[in-house]
Tab-separated table of C-alpha atoms in Angstrom:
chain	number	residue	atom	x	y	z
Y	1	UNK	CA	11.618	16.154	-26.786
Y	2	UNK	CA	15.125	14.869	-27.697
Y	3	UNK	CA	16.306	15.179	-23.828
Y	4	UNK	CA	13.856	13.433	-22.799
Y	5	UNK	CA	14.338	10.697	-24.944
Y	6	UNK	CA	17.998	11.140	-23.991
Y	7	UNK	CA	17.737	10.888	-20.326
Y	8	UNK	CA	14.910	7.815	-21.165
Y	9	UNK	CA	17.811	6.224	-22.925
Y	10	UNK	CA	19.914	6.660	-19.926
Y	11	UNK	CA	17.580	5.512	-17.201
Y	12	UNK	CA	17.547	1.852	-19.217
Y	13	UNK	CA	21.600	1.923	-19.331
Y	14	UNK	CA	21.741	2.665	-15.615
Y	15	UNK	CA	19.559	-0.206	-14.548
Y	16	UNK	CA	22.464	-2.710	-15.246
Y	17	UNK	CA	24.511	-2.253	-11.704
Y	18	UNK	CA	27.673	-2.151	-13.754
Y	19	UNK	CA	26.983	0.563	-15.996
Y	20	UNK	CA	26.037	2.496	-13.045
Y	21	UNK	CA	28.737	1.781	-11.249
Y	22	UNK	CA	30.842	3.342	-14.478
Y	23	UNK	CA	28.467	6.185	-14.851
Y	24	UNK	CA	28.840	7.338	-11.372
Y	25	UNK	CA	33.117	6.842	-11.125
Y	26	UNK	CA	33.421	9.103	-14.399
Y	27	UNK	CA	31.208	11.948	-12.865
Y	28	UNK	CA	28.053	10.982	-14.673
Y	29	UNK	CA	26.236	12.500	-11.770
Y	30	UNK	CA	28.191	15.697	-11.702
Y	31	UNK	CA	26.201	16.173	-15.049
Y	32	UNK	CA	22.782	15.739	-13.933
Y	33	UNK	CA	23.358	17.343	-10.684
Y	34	UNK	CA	24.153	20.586	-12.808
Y	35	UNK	CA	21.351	19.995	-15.784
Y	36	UNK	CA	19.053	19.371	-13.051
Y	37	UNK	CA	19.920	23.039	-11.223
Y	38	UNK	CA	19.522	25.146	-14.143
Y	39	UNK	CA	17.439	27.940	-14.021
Y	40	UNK	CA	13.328	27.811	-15.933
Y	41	UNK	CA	14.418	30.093	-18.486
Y	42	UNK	CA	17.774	28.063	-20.012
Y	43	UNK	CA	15.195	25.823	-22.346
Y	44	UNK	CA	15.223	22.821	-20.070
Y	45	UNK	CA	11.844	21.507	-18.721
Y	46	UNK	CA	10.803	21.141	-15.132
Y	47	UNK	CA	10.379	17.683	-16.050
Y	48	UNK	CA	13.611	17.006	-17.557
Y	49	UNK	CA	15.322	18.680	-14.520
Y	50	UNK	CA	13.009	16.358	-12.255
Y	51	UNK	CA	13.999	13.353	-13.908
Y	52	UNK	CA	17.550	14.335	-13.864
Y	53	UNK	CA	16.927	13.677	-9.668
Y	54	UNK	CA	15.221	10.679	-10.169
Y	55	UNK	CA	18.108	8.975	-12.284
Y	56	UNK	CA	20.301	10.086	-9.827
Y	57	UNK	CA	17.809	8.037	-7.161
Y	58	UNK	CA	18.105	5.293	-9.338
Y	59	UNK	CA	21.401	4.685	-9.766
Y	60	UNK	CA	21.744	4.673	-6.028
Y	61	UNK	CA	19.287	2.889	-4.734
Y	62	UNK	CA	20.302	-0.220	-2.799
Y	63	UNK	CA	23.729	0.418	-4.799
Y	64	UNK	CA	25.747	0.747	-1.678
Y	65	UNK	CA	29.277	1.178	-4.152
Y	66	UNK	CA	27.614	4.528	-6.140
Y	67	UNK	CA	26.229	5.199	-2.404
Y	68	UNK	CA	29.606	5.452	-0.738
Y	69	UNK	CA	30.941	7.535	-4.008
Y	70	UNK	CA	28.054	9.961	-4.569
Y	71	UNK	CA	28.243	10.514	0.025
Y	72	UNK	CA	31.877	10.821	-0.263
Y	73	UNK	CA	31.319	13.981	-3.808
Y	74	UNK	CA	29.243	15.793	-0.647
Y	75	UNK	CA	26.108	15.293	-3.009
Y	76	UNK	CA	23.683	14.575	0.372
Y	77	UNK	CA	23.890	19.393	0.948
Y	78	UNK	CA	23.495	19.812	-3.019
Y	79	UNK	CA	20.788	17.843	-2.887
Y	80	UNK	CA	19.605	19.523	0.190
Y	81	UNK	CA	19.504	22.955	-1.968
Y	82	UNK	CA	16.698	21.419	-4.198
Y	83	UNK	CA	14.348	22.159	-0.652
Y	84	UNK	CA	12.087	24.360	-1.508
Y	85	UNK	CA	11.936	27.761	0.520
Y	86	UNK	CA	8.741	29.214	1.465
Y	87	UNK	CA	8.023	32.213	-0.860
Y	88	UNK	CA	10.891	32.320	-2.821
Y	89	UNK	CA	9.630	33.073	-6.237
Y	90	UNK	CA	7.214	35.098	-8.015
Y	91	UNK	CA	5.230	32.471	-9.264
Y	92	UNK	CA	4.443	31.171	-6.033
Y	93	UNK	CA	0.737	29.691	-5.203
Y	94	UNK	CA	-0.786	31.412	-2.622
Y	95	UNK	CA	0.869	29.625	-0.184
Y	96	UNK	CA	3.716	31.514	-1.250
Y	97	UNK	CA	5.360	27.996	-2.632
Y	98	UNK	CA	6.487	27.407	-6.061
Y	99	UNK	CA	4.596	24.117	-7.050
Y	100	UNK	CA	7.358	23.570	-9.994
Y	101	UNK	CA	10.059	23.515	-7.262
Y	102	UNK	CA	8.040	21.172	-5.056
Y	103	UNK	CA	8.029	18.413	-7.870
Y	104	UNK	CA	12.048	19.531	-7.546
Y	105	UNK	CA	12.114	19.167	-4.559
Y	106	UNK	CA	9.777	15.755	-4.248
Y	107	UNK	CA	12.637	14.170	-6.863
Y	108	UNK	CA	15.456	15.456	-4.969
Y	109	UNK	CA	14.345	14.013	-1.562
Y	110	UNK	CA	13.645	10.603	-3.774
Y	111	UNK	CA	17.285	10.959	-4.538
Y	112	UNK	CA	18.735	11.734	-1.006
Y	113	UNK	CA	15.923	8.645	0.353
Y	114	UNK	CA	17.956	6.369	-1.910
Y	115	UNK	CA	21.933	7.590	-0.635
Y	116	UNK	CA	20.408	7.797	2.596
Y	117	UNK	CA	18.693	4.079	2.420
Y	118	UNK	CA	20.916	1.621	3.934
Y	119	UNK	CA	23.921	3.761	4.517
Y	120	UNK	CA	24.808	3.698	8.127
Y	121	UNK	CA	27.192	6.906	7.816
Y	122	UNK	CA	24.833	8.918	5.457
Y	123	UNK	CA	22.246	8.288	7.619
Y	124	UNK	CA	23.874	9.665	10.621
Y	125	UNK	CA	25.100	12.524	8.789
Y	126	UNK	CA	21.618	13.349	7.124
Y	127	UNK	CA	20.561	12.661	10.649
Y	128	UNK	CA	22.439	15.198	12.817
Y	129	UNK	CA	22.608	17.877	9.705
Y	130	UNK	CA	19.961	18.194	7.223
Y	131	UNK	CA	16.606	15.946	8.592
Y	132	UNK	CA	15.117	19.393	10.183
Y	133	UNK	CA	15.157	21.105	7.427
Y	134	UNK	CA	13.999	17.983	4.826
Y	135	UNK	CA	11.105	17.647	7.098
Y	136	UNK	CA	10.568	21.283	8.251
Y	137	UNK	CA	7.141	22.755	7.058
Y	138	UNK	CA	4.996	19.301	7.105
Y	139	UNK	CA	2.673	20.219	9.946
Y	140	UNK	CA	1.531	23.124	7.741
Y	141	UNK	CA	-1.505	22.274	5.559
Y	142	UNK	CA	-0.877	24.228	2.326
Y	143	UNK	CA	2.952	24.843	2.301
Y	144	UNK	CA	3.944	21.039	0.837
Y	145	UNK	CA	2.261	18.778	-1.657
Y	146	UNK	CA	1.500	15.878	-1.181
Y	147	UNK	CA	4.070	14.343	-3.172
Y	148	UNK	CA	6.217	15.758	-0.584
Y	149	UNK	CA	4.748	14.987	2.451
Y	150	UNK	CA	4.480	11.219	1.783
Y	151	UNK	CA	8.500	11.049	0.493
Y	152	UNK	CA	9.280	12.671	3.972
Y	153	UNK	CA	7.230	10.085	5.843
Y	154	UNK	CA	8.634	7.365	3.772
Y	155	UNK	CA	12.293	8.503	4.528
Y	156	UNK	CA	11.635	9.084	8.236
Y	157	UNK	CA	9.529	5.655	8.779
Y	158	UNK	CA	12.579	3.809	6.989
Y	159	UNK	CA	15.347	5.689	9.333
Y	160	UNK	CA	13.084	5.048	12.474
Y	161	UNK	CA	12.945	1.269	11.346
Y	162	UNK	CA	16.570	1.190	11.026
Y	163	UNK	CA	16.459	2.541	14.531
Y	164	UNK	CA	13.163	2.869	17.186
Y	165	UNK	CA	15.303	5.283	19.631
Y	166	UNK	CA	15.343	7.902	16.186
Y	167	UNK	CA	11.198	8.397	17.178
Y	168	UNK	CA	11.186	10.927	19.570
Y	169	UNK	CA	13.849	13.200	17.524
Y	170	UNK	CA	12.060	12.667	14.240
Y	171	UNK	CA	8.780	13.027	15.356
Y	172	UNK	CA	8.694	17.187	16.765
Y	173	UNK	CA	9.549	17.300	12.991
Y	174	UNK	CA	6.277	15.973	11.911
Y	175	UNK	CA	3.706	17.380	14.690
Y	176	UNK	CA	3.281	21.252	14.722
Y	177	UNK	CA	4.070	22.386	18.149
């Protein structure tokens, strides 16, 4: 698959901090932001549109310049769209989740782990804003994968390490009441 190989290609240019750097001033993000939100039927594979999210992950982790860039573009809520919503397709399992927007969904939260990482004013901001719905639906057995589940722990461990007071807010998120 030639986008594959494409966004392959890409992944190896990004790992040099300067060419991410570049790729993120001249709205390289902008572009997999929208390949990754485009619709199953527009030819584009759930995998391609995954890895789109993990590139974006990449370029960002412990990157705090492409950090402060891709926080101040107000990437942290279009990221937060990726979540997936509890019987919101047809093709749902019968947990009435869409497994192909969980992997989405898994990538996207890698991404937002990586702005967030680090990142005092993203953190606060993920913090007081989007954190109960990232981790809403973990207590239930059958509604995340796995995949999920352990990116949401790994996020919310690193944010309570960052700070111990952050425990009792984070954890009603991750023990059904």
């Amino acid at each position: 698959d030639t986008t594959a190989a494409l966004l392959e290609e890409l992944e190896d240019i990004i790992e040099d901090i300067d060419f991410a750097h570049i790729f993120v001033k001249f709205g390289g993000t902008k572009c997999l932001m929208q390949t990754a939100k485009e619709k199953e039927g527009s030819g584009l594979s759930e995998a391609n549109r995954a890895t789109c999210l993990s590139i974006i992950g990449s370029l960002s982790q412990n990157n705090i310049t492409v950090q402060d860039i891709l926080v101040k573009d107000g990437i942290i809520p279009v990221l937060m769209a990726f979540r997936v919503q509890v019987g919101s397709s047809s093709s749902s399992s019968s947990s009435g989740i869409t497994r192909s927007s969980d992997k989405i969904w898994s990538k996207a939260l890698y991404a937002l782990g990586s702005i967030v990482k680090n990142h005092a004013a993203a953190e606060v901001l993920f913090l007081q804003h989007y954190a109960v719905d990232a981790f809403s639906n973990l207590g239930d057995a059958n509604v995340l994968s796995n995949a999920v589940k352990r990116r949401c722990v790994y996020l919310a461990l690193f944010l309570v390490g960052q700070d111990v007071s952050r425990v009792a807010s984070l954890i009603n998120l991750f023990i059904p009441a």
